[in-house]
XYZ file of C-alpha atoms in Angstrom:
748
model
C 154.432 20.075 149.649
C 158.325 21.607 148.353
C 159.299 24.151 150.476
C 161.499 27.247 150.043
C 164.325 27.637 152.532
C 163.706 29.265 155.557
C 164.117 31.722 158.380
C 164.490 28.571 160.963
C 168.238 28.785 160.059
C 168.164 33.188 159.553
C 168.592 33.102 156.341
C 166.321 33.259 154.393
C 167.849 31.588 151.159
C 165.175 29.174 148.058
C 168.826 28.359 146.604
C 170.234 25.288 147.593
C 173.791 24.719 147.812
C 174.530 20.942 147.373
C 171.935 21.298 144.352
C 174.750 22.907 143.050
C 177.654 21.735 143.975
C 179.289 19.201 140.655
C 181.261 16.937 142.968
C 179.004 13.963 142.971
C 179.249 12.913 146.434
C 175.906 13.491 147.876
C 173.566 10.642 148.234
C 176.377 7.972 146.591
C 176.775 4.617 148.079
C 179.948 5.127 149.517
C 181.806 2.552 151.634
C 182.455 4.079 155.646
C 186.038 5.207 155.596
C 186.785 3.229 158.631
C 184.835 -0.299 158.227
C 188.397 -1.983 157.470
C 189.803 -0.910 160.428
C 187.228 -1.872 162.249
C 186.667 -5.420 159.994
C 190.402 -6.308 160.611
C 190.227 -5.311 164.984
C 192.847 -2.404 164.006
C 189.787 0.011 165.142
C 190.909 0.721 169.166
C 187.304 0.221 171.121
C 186.698 1.450 174.310
C 187.396 -1.516 176.760
C 190.536 -1.648 174.270
C 192.879 0.830 175.370
C 195.931 -0.564 177.322
C 196.539 2.512 179.782
C 199.243 1.838 181.926
C 198.654 0.429 185.532
C 195.205 0.198 184.559
C 193.299 -1.117 187.441
C 189.755 -3.404 186.733
C 186.184 -2.587 188.667
C 183.662 -4.439 188.826
C 180.018 -3.600 189.670
C 177.873 -5.296 192.836
C 175.159 -5.055 191.833
C 171.366 -5.152 194.649
C 169.849 -8.738 195.454
C 166.836 -7.317 196.545
C 164.257 -5.101 194.986
C 163.212 -2.174 197.668
C 165.423 -0.906 200.239
C 168.572 0.719 202.461
C 171.963 -0.627 202.124
C 172.865 -1.140 205.939
C 176.229 -2.424 205.559
C 179.023 -3.540 203.169
C 181.027 -5.796 204.194
C 184.580 -5.159 202.425
C 186.325 -6.527 204.097
C 186.848 -10.451 203.553
C 186.302 -9.189 199.976
C 189.614 -6.674 200.771
C 191.502 -10.256 201.243
C 191.198 -11.131 198.682
C 193.652 -12.368 196.093
C 194.605 -8.655 194.051
C 191.241 -6.676 195.867
C 192.034 -3.092 196.313
C 189.068 -1.475 197.132
C 185.464 -1.867 197.513
C 183.258 1.512 196.821
C 180.598 2.662 197.479
C 180.587 6.826 197.399
C 177.844 8.557 198.093
C 178.471 10.115 193.997
C 177.515 6.830 192.567
C 174.157 6.513 190.462
C 171.962 4.049 190.997
C 170.283 5.233 187.675
C 170.858 5.854 184.266
C 171.359 8.772 182.606
C 168.039 10.119 180.140
C 169.549 11.573 176.997
C 170.814 15.111 177.038
C 169.444 15.385 180.300
C 172.588 17.065 180.820
C 173.003 16.830 184.627
C 173.407 13.988 187.132
C 170.428 11.458 187.339
C 169.884 9.881 191.300
C 172.617 9.125 193.025
C 173.657 7.573 196.056
C 173.934 4.467 195.674
C 172.687 2.832 199.199
C 168.870 3.546 198.604
C 168.310 0.570 196.215
C 165.192 1.100 193.951
C 164.978 -1.828 192.315
C 166.475 -5.420 191.163
C 169.991 -5.249 190.202
C 170.932 -1.570 190.822
C 174.562 -1.236 191.408
C 175.262 -0.988 195.494
C 179.070 -0.902 195.281
C 181.785 -1.733 192.437
C 184.398 -4.203 193.507
C 188.615 -2.913 192.283
C 191.142 -5.672 191.714
C 194.523 -6.051 189.804
C 192.451 -7.245 186.985
C 188.971 -8.511 186.235
C 188.964 -11.709 187.116
C 189.778 -10.913 190.467
C 187.264 -8.220 190.425
C 184.531 -10.430 189.458
C 184.741 -13.119 192.405
C 185.828 -9.909 194.043
C 182.574 -9.237 193.686
C 180.220 -11.628 193.575
C 181.306 -12.900 197.360
C 180.837 -9.371 198.901
C 177.782 -9.056 201.193
C 175.836 -6.444 202.005
C 173.018 -5.938 205.090
C 170.173 -4.129 203.790
C 167.008 -2.719 205.211
C 163.239 -3.186 203.387
C 161.706 -0.115 202.403
C 159.372 0.795 204.382
C 156.742 2.179 201.928
C 157.461 -0.436 198.875
C 155.968 0.584 196.048
C 154.237 -2.704 193.769
C 157.179 -4.518 190.647
C 154.090 -4.803 188.396
C 152.433 -2.016 186.636
C 148.576 -3.850 186.501
C 149.087 -3.896 190.227
C 145.576 -1.966 192.025
C 148.822 -0.249 193.795
C 150.395 0.953 191.253
C 149.902 4.556 191.393
C 149.437 5.865 187.561
C 149.478 9.806 186.764
C 149.775 12.092 183.319
C 153.444 12.822 182.548
C 154.258 16.269 183.330
C 156.030 16.580 179.685
C 152.888 14.304 178.084
C 149.822 16.352 178.568
C 145.945 14.676 176.493
C 145.041 16.068 173.388
C 141.394 16.453 173.006
C 139.248 16.952 170.549
C 135.842 17.507 169.429
C 133.255 13.877 171.278
C 135.548 10.387 170.605
C 132.669 8.792 172.700
C 130.091 9.923 170.259
C 131.565 9.651 167.632
C 131.827 5.761 167.984
C 127.867 5.534 168.705
C 127.294 7.034 165.877
C 130.175 5.549 163.011
C 128.986 3.489 160.481
C 132.338 0.984 161.459
C 134.141 1.221 164.817
C 137.041 -0.459 166.995
C 137.616 -0.750 169.757
C 140.769 -2.312 170.679
C 142.947 -2.973 172.967
C 147.116 -4.233 172.899
C 150.016 -4.825 174.688
C 153.990 -4.943 173.620
C 156.685 -6.286 176.068
C 160.320 -3.554 177.609
C 163.097 -3.972 175.695
C 166.375 -4.057 175.664
C 168.603 -1.871 173.489
C 171.313 -4.539 173.350
C 173.377 -2.981 171.743
C 176.518 -5.376 169.919
C 179.485 -3.308 172.325
C 178.726 -3.385 176.847
C 178.597 -0.522 178.087
C 182.367 0.419 178.989
C 184.374 3.537 181.133
C 188.627 3.827 180.890
C 188.582 6.532 183.824
C 191.831 8.590 184.476
C 192.803 11.567 186.246
C 195.309 13.920 184.731
C 195.279 16.442 188.735
C 192.245 17.512 188.720
C 191.462 16.694 185.010
C 189.672 13.851 184.085
C 189.832 12.033 181.111
C 187.222 8.797 179.940
C 187.176 6.452 177.515
C 183.900 4.902 177.427
C 181.139 3.571 174.423
C 178.697 6.463 174.279
C 176.293 8.223 171.617
C 176.535 11.874 173.778
C 179.501 13.536 174.517
C 178.485 17.161 174.917
C 175.895 16.474 176.786
C 177.595 13.776 178.945
C 180.592 16.106 179.904
C 178.089 18.168 181.218
C 176.602 14.822 183.765
C 179.928 13.638 184.987
C 181.052 16.791 185.813
C 177.254 17.385 187.817
C 177.716 14.217 189.290
C 181.116 14.418 190.266
C 181.377 18.012 191.460
C 183.046 18.991 189.005
C 183.044 22.126 186.683
C 181.893 20.335 182.529
C 185.604 22.175 180.762
C 187.663 19.454 183.134
C 186.560 16.281 182.197
C 187.627 15.518 178.732
C 186.139 12.184 176.703
C 187.187 10.094 173.716
C 184.074 7.784 172.222
C 185.926 7.112 168.237
C 183.429 4.208 167.555
C 181.504 2.597 169.583
C 179.774 -0.722 168.732
C 176.110 0.376 168.988
C 173.845 1.940 170.901
C 170.141 2.309 169.762
C 170.004 4.485 172.874
C 171.528 2.862 175.836
C 174.466 4.561 175.632
C 173.153 7.796 175.008
C 173.245 9.437 179.207
C 176.549 8.243 181.149
C 175.727 5.124 183.352
C 177.371 3.548 186.649
C 179.844 1.612 185.030
C 181.181 5.604 184.164
C 180.898 7.329 187.631
C 182.234 3.739 189.491
C 185.182 4.166 187.331
C 186.029 7.441 188.149
C 184.773 7.551 191.696
C 187.330 4.785 192.008
C 189.897 6.654 190.164
C 190.416 9.123 192.265
C 189.872 7.654 195.068
C 192.469 4.951 194.103
C 195.437 7.329 192.907
C 194.599 4.549 189.132
C 193.552 4.437 185.887
C 190.338 2.207 186.586
C 188.440 0.149 183.119
C 185.108 -1.029 184.760
C 183.555 -2.656 181.904
C 179.510 -4.442 181.971
C 179.079 -7.578 181.794
C 176.168 -8.581 179.340
C 173.741 -9.353 182.088
C 174.959 -6.255 184.409
C 174.096 -3.910 180.990
C 170.385 -5.689 180.817
C 169.352 -5.849 184.267
C 170.876 -1.857 184.888
C 171.031 0.469 181.990
C 167.823 0.733 180.434
C 164.615 -0.511 179.127
C 161.857 0.400 177.038
C 158.748 0.424 178.955
C 155.716 -2.377 178.552
C 152.321 -0.500 177.168
C 149.187 -1.597 177.939
C 147.231 0.491 175.125
C 143.761 1.315 173.888
C 142.610 2.061 170.708
C 139.332 3.457 168.910
C 138.632 4.236 165.759
C 135.472 5.844 164.101
C 135.195 5.910 160.472
C 131.822 6.724 158.563
C 129.829 5.120 154.915
C 133.385 5.316 152.726
C 135.932 4.920 155.548
C 137.248 8.352 156.612
C 138.131 8.157 160.350
C 136.031 10.803 161.731
C 137.602 10.185 165.709
C 140.417 8.867 166.850
C 141.253 7.711 170.449
C 144.809 6.095 171.443
C 145.853 5.860 175.293
C 148.418 3.917 176.807
C 149.971 2.916 179.470
C 153.848 3.134 180.836
C 155.966 2.525 183.870
C 158.922 3.643 185.053
C 160.844 4.561 188.338
C 159.221 7.137 190.847
C 159.764 10.716 190.380
C 162.072 9.511 187.036
C 160.422 12.519 184.353
C 160.595 10.037 180.874
C 157.438 8.392 179.506
C 158.053 6.534 177.054
C 155.875 9.285 174.141
C 153.618 5.887 172.988
C 151.024 8.075 170.763
C 154.019 10.731 169.034
C 153.041 9.296 165.307
C 148.974 9.587 166.275
C 148.981 12.951 166.304
C 149.969 13.742 163.328
C 149.625 10.650 161.337
C 146.033 10.011 160.335
C 142.548 11.767 160.343
C 140.396 12.483 162.626
C 138.779 15.783 165.388
C 136.636 13.404 167.374
C 139.822 12.487 168.732
C 141.618 11.414 173.059
C 145.881 11.515 172.894
C 146.609 10.835 176.323
C 150.049 8.322 177.761
C 149.738 7.434 181.933
C 152.808 5.753 184.082
C 152.752 3.523 186.539
C 154.957 4.074 189.048
C 157.051 1.213 189.593
C 159.725 -0.797 190.921
C 161.738 -1.816 187.695
C 165.133 -0.396 185.803
C 164.933 3.109 184.718
C 162.740 3.108 181.550
C 164.225 5.047 178.526
C 165.044 5.873 175.329
C 164.915 2.495 173.349
C 164.594 2.031 169.889
C 162.475 4.562 168.481
C 161.196 5.208 172.022
C 157.632 6.400 171.264
C 156.613 5.357 167.399
C 158.327 2.120 167.938
C 155.891 0.129 170.029
C 153.274 2.869 169.292
C 153.251 2.689 165.792
C 152.722 -0.704 164.979
C 149.813 -1.149 167.881
C 148.268 1.403 166.062
C 148.611 -0.054 162.179
C 146.969 -3.361 163.213
C 144.345 -1.263 164.883
C 144.354 0.641 160.872
C 143.950 -2.959 159.022
C 140.811 -4.102 161.850
C 139.364 -1.629 160.991
C 139.935 -1.642 156.870
C 138.722 -5.116 157.494
C 135.235 -3.900 159.132
C 134.824 -2.112 156.574
C 135.705 -3.759 153.852
C 138.374 -1.874 152.591
C 142.589 -2.515 150.630
C 144.810 -1.252 154.035
C 145.935 0.995 152.125
C 143.432 2.726 150.164
C 142.197 3.111 153.587
C 145.870 4.788 154.633
C 145.037 6.785 151.675
C 141.768 8.384 151.877
C 142.516 9.045 156.229
C 145.489 11.434 155.880
C 144.476 14.602 156.790
C 145.914 18.559 154.936
C 146.998 20.127 158.348
C 147.192 17.820 161.478
C 144.244 17.602 163.451
C 143.903 19.341 166.005
C 147.049 21.859 165.682
C 146.713 22.773 162.155
C 149.691 22.563 162.186
C 150.398 22.129 158.382
C 153.262 18.929 156.587
C 156.520 20.960 156.067
C 156.569 17.507 152.889
C 154.808 13.833 153.434
C 156.488 10.761 151.885
C 153.773 8.464 152.421
C 151.367 7.849 149.173
C 154.635 7.897 147.606
C 156.119 5.376 149.758
C 152.507 2.867 150.409
C 152.602 2.802 145.769
C 156.733 2.277 145.404
C 156.107 -0.658 148.594
C 152.876 -2.037 146.847
C 154.375 -2.376 143.647
C 157.684 -3.562 144.326
C 156.163 -6.300 146.668
C 152.933 -7.669 144.532
C 150.674 -6.008 146.936
C 147.978 -6.995 143.755
C 148.324 -10.899 144.510
C 147.152 -10.899 148.378
C 144.276 -13.093 148.318
C 141.800 -10.031 151.096
C 140.572 -12.800 153.190
C 142.029 -14.996 156.182
C 142.818 -18.453 155.203
C 142.822 -18.836 151.224
C 146.380 -18.944 150.453
C 148.559 -23.054 151.744
C 151.490 -24.065 150.705
C 151.421 -27.465 152.184
C 151.772 -27.290 155.997
C 152.123 -23.299 155.589
C 149.266 -20.644 156.049
C 150.734 -17.552 153.332
C 149.639 -14.003 154.851
C 150.198 -11.191 153.797
C 150.306 -7.214 155.783
C 151.060 -2.933 155.181
C 151.564 -0.706 157.423
C 152.725 3.083 157.549
C 155.573 3.810 158.992
C 156.251 7.483 160.295
C 158.926 9.247 162.994
C 159.294 13.278 163.638
C 161.803 14.585 162.853
C 164.543 16.830 165.226
C 167.586 18.563 164.796
C 169.603 20.023 167.975
C 173.176 22.289 168.389
C 175.292 21.437 166.989
C 178.644 22.987 165.837
C 181.869 21.539 163.640
C 185.116 22.307 162.753
C 186.490 21.681 158.950
C 190.001 22.870 158.245
C 191.096 23.214 154.255
C 194.644 22.255 153.792
C 197.368 24.419 151.987
C 197.696 20.392 150.309
C 194.201 20.309 148.325
C 193.458 18.140 151.786
C 190.394 18.977 153.758
C 189.228 17.750 157.581
C 185.899 17.883 159.815
C 185.525 18.143 162.792
C 183.427 17.992 165.851
C 182.554 15.418 168.762
C 180.392 13.565 166.327
C 180.455 10.018 167.592
C 179.588 6.763 165.058
C 177.331 4.245 166.858
C 177.715 2.160 163.873
C 175.427 4.594 162.109
C 177.238 6.367 158.691
C 178.814 9.247 160.557
C 182.680 9.160 159.305
C 181.656 8.639 155.940
C 178.321 11.112 155.499
C 180.294 13.905 157.346
C 183.824 13.280 154.810
C 180.872 13.448 151.993
C 179.095 16.580 152.614
C 182.851 18.437 153.134
C 183.318 16.853 149.733
C 180.608 18.208 147.831
C 180.625 21.721 149.448
C 184.702 22.404 148.462
C 185.289 19.991 145.071
C 186.968 17.624 146.845
C 187.017 13.756 146.147
C 186.898 11.712 148.536
C 189.935 10.784 149.497
C 191.262 14.364 150.228
C 188.523 14.502 152.857
C 189.563 13.358 156.768
C 186.426 13.090 159.163
C 187.591 13.243 163.064
C 185.197 11.849 165.966
C 184.489 11.201 169.143
C 186.440 13.323 171.713
C 185.528 16.354 173.516
C 188.933 18.574 173.011
C 186.286 18.851 169.536
C 183.708 21.473 168.550
C 180.273 19.583 169.757
C 178.467 17.946 167.142
C 175.185 16.765 168.135
C 175.506 13.308 168.899
C 173.548 9.973 168.441
C 169.883 9.652 168.806
C 166.952 10.397 167.714
C 168.036 10.567 164.303
C 169.050 14.252 164.404
C 172.826 13.219 164.092
C 173.453 13.453 160.355
C 171.246 16.630 160.187
C 172.554 18.435 162.436
C 175.943 17.807 162.448
C 176.244 17.696 158.526
C 174.567 21.184 158.473
C 177.595 22.203 160.530
C 179.762 20.951 158.056
C 177.601 22.244 155.507
C 177.725 26.032 156.823
C 181.883 25.879 158.014
C 181.950 24.723 154.357
C 179.609 27.773 152.818
C 182.297 30.379 154.910
C 185.418 28.503 153.320
C 183.694 28.799 150.438
C 183.510 32.784 150.871
C 186.721 33.303 151.105
C 188.287 31.108 148.516
C 185.235 33.239 145.742
C 187.172 36.652 146.838
C 190.319 35.195 146.512
C 189.686 34.080 143.344
C 188.048 37.254 142.404
C 184.840 36.092 142.121
C 181.102 36.226 143.155
C 180.637 33.291 145.289
C 177.560 32.413 144.007
C 180.093 31.451 140.536
C 181.578 29.235 142.729
C 182.513 25.892 140.956
C 184.954 23.775 142.710
C 185.500 20.357 140.920
C 187.958 17.934 141.542
C 190.387 19.492 143.338
C 190.114 22.879 140.617
C 187.808 26.346 141.565
C 186.420 28.028 139.000
C 184.307 31.300 138.690
C 183.741 34.950 137.199
C 186.080 33.062 133.470
C 189.198 32.100 136.145
C 190.486 28.921 137.211
C 192.746 28.481 139.574
C 193.817 24.629 141.730
C 192.217 25.414 144.827
C 195.893 23.714 147.152
C 196.775 27.236 145.396
C 193.992 29.762 146.438
C 194.584 28.357 150.124
C 198.393 28.986 150.429
C 200.954 28.254 152.834
C 197.962 29.222 155.672
C 194.993 26.675 155.926
C 191.566 28.201 156.395
C 189.742 27.061 159.249
C 185.859 27.576 160.109
C 183.788 26.560 163.057
C 180.052 26.407 161.995
C 177.426 25.695 164.632
C 172.795 24.612 164.044
C 170.297 25.712 165.622
C 166.416 25.604 165.443
C 164.542 28.417 164.695
C 160.689 28.567 163.362
C 160.657 25.691 161.483
C 160.549 23.527 164.198
C 157.757 25.645 165.440
C 155.409 25.955 162.167
C 155.516 22.845 160.462
C 155.066 18.584 161.328
C 158.507 17.657 160.472
C 158.772 13.643 159.728
C 160.523 11.042 157.680
C 157.555 8.866 156.298
C 157.666 5.188 154.808
C 155.655 1.448 153.958
C 156.341 -1.929 155.694
C 155.295 -4.857 153.777
C 155.363 -8.484 154.770
C 154.850 -11.893 153.577
C 154.413 -13.919 155.931
C 154.356 -18.397 156.204
C 152.282 -20.057 160.164
C 153.062 -23.426 160.233
C 149.265 -24.515 160.188
C 149.840 -27.519 163.302
C 152.054 -25.400 165.928
C 151.273 -21.924 164.572
C 155.640 -21.002 164.459
C 155.670 -18.284 162.572
C 158.033 -17.383 159.376
C 158.603 -14.029 158.053
C 158.933 -14.834 154.229
C 159.967 -11.660 152.559
C 159.601 -7.656 153.436
C 160.171 -4.577 151.837
C 160.308 -1.249 152.908
C 159.837 2.434 150.689
C 160.882 5.271 152.906
C 161.155 8.841 153.030
C 163.348 11.313 154.699
C 164.356 14.425 152.244
C 167.480 14.353 150.455
C 169.165 10.791 150.932
C 172.773 11.763 151.923
C 174.571 7.980 151.737
C 172.365 5.478 149.785
C 174.446 2.847 151.195
C 174.341 3.419 155.059
C 170.401 4.525 154.619
C 169.597 1.435 153.078
C 171.664 -0.033 155.664
C 170.072 1.953 157.863
C 166.477 0.508 156.831
C 167.591 -2.195 156.485
C 168.841 -2.672 160.145
C 164.951 -1.274 161.524
C 163.034 -4.097 159.841
C 165.583 -6.374 161.551
C 164.560 -4.580 164.825
C 160.469 -4.572 163.571
C 160.897 -9.158 163.067
C 162.255 -9.039 166.894
C 159.414 -6.916 168.326
C 156.287 -8.335 166.007
C 158.004 -12.394 167.097
C 160.921 -12.825 169.634
C 161.853 -10.099 172.026
C 160.196 -9.219 175.014
C 161.558 -8.995 178.746
C 160.690 -11.326 181.568
C 160.662 -10.223 185.436
C 159.698 -12.785 188.247
C 157.469 -9.908 189.949
C 158.061 -12.221 193.223
C 161.249 -9.620 193.768
C 161.744 -8.061 190.435
C 164.755 -9.991 188.987
C 165.757 -9.613 185.241
C 165.376 -13.010 184.256
C 166.602 -12.998 180.016
C 169.184 -10.864 180.860
C 171.867 -12.171 177.785
C 171.619 -12.600 174.573
C 171.361 -16.398 174.990
C 167.522 -15.887 176.983
C 166.062 -12.628 175.130
C 165.790 -13.228 171.435
C 167.062 -10.974 169.232
C 166.066 -12.259 165.294
C 169.664 -13.945 164.065
C 170.322 -14.925 160.576
C 167.409 -17.885 160.356
C 165.085 -15.383 161.447
C 165.100 -13.028 159.310
C 164.957 -13.000 154.504
C 165.272 -11.423 151.609
C 164.598 -8.096 152.204
C 164.294 -5.112 149.301
C 164.629 -1.202 150.874
C 163.820 1.483 148.547
C 165.052 4.765 149.132
C 162.881 7.606 148.437
C 164.213 11.038 147.082
C 162.509 14.011 148.362
C 163.547 17.587 149.035
C 161.934 19.245 152.977
C 164.247 22.521 152.527
C 162.406 23.032 156.090
C 164.163 19.853 157.696
C 167.360 21.045 157.462
C 170.076 23.166 155.813
C 170.445 19.535 154.073
C 166.923 19.335 152.867
C 166.837 16.206 154.220
C 165.051 14.594 157.837
C 166.323 11.451 160.607
C 166.572 7.873 158.514
C 168.120 6.278 161.528
C 165.153 4.580 163.016
C 162.082 5.268 160.615
C 162.825 1.292 159.658
C 161.290 -0.210 163.319
C 157.860 1.966 163.300
C 155.607 0.092 162.570
C 156.889 -2.600 160.548
C 155.463 -5.132 163.702
C 151.971 -3.684 162.947
C 153.275 -5.308 158.916
C 153.981 -8.602 160.581
C 151.338 -8.581 162.862
C 148.502 -8.637 159.633
C 150.402 -10.639 157.262
C 149.840 -13.576 160.450
C 146.525 -12.360 160.986
C 145.753 -12.860 156.830
C 147.577 -16.561 156.646
C 145.960 -17.583 159.368
C 142.352 -15.627 160.414
C 144.244 -15.543 163.982
C 144.229 -11.735 165.576
C 147.165 -11.025 168.806
C 147.221 -8.280 170.043
C 149.535 -9.127 172.545
C 153.870 -9.266 171.105
C 155.938 -11.030 170.504
C 152.846 -13.149 168.713
C 154.890 -15.777 169.255
C 153.541 -20.036 168.726
C 151.778 -20.231 171.848
C 149.889 -17.929 171.814
C 148.145 -18.698 167.867
C 148.035 -22.537 168.456
C 144.566 -23.031 170.017
C 143.014 -20.186 167.777
C 144.563 -21.776 164.384
C 141.866 -23.038 162.529
C 141.265 -26.663 160.840
C 144.724 -26.995 158.597
C 141.735 -28.817 155.885
C 139.076 -26.283 155.867
C 138.986 -21.901 155.536
C 138.391 -20.735 158.794
C 136.276 -17.100 159.980
C 138.998 -15.117 162.422
C 139.512 -15.634 165.707
C 141.341 -13.455 168.299
C 143.283 -14.604 170.486
């Protein structure tokens, strides 16, 4: 389905300017302009700012899971070399802020909610002095009177339906399961995950009279300003945040975290700038985790393989009184048909660090389980897994009846299958062997909701024919500098070298921030709006209608006239601020990006060791703004999928709740040896309901379902169906078939 431009943007118009400009920048695989600065070490990351007289702070962490701080023995620590202060202010936060919160999380660190929670910050002249003092700091605690369990599976864990996640019900699922020609009722579990961004969390806080300046690593500055201001009981206009370069976030830096408030409080108390850099272990222990999940999937199909019933229920966890609950069923709502359905998420209240947004919350773990269950249904029916998926795409969203804005899932499945060579797959497990390795192939759909959020950007066209784009939008390695420059260059008819982009400073107009895959389309649409206003001014100056104006290579033409753009601007720059916000189509249409994953794995016949040998991903997400950065995002998501399938798992000690694998030595993200040749196919489309750019989000799409394709490939290889992620060799080895004879499928 292709839709005209909608009144989501209060500007009904079937004509999209980007299809009629001639500079040729949109979609091109242009390099990131800040790339040379980053690889040469010239880009200043948050910890690298050199402020005179800057003290160093290190967080001291709780050694109990729950309770109250009775006493902090600061005197011995204050006598240590270089130590300036030990601070446990009630303004300091004990939880991370959820993305887009715009307000303070739970404060007062004297109440301990989980093992490893910050309870104080120790400030010294050097990092080493502060670190040693923080480790030496002795804290006395009173245990909690009514502790909550450490394990979400504990019978004592309070389980409730989150306020913003009401069940979706339709028809009679139980009856559909009883009467179905084919039925699948399976339970899977997924572990907790860490964001594991390369750059640790860091803040340098500096007070200038009553104004606070933070140099830090954050994803969403317009919200972060409000959050830090609320924590400190000051007005947001008294806060400035500077974050031009962010070394990855993946959800962990969406909201203000402990080190930011600690640095601000400490700087105010000692009257000097204070830098607080979390260690890798502290980031893992305190910032944000993806919740573990237990998921039940029920699929009922008729004799023709059409789904008539679909159930997807999940148990997740979080701290008491924490609103966020991993939205596991987010894609299940709209992906496949089945009028008889039940979708439900429940949250267990436990004592572990805050659960929140980590790498495509919801779909990342929900899709991998749904897609594994779809493979089980295809096997039960005896149908090709691709055909099963294609046969069950509904005309409108089940129960709701909402139409789709666009959906490239069939095209992705077909393009991916052709490139991957799916027709050579053996449908029966244990049919292909290379030496000691069973070889198998798997497929899974990809889907990720599309979102737009309010955003602003200022574009200035200078008399010398150059342009400047300004917004507090961040670039966390996703390509914001490149994409926003391409949009402005395309709209204003300028070579990319003539466009400068400044990001990551709250003195600039408030962009969308980097998160939820909405940064490029939201802030990019604001840039487009600003450029449209400049084009209208240029058309008037040239003496032609705006529709006639052509801008290319620094020259304006229209109405039979031609003139250099610089000549039209003359002495005074043309500056316009564009803005965008969601409107009707956000509710009128189901908006999502789609794709398909294909994986080939090798499973060692004797040990169960699994290697992903190759992967193909085909994706449709509206207009491609930059083919290089988009491919990079999809490729990175597929690497995340490998981690979710095979290696990544948070491990908590249930005796006291401490995180056992709290660094990159023990928390196993995929490394080069784990990542095979990955092929990414970008499917060009237009979705006018999604954004003025006709583009949709891509940043998180590449993980949503990828682990399911790998799980399905493992089953195809060796006949073992593992329903507990990650699929490590210990879950396979005792279920492997006789390596010298084919075997029927087994369930681990």
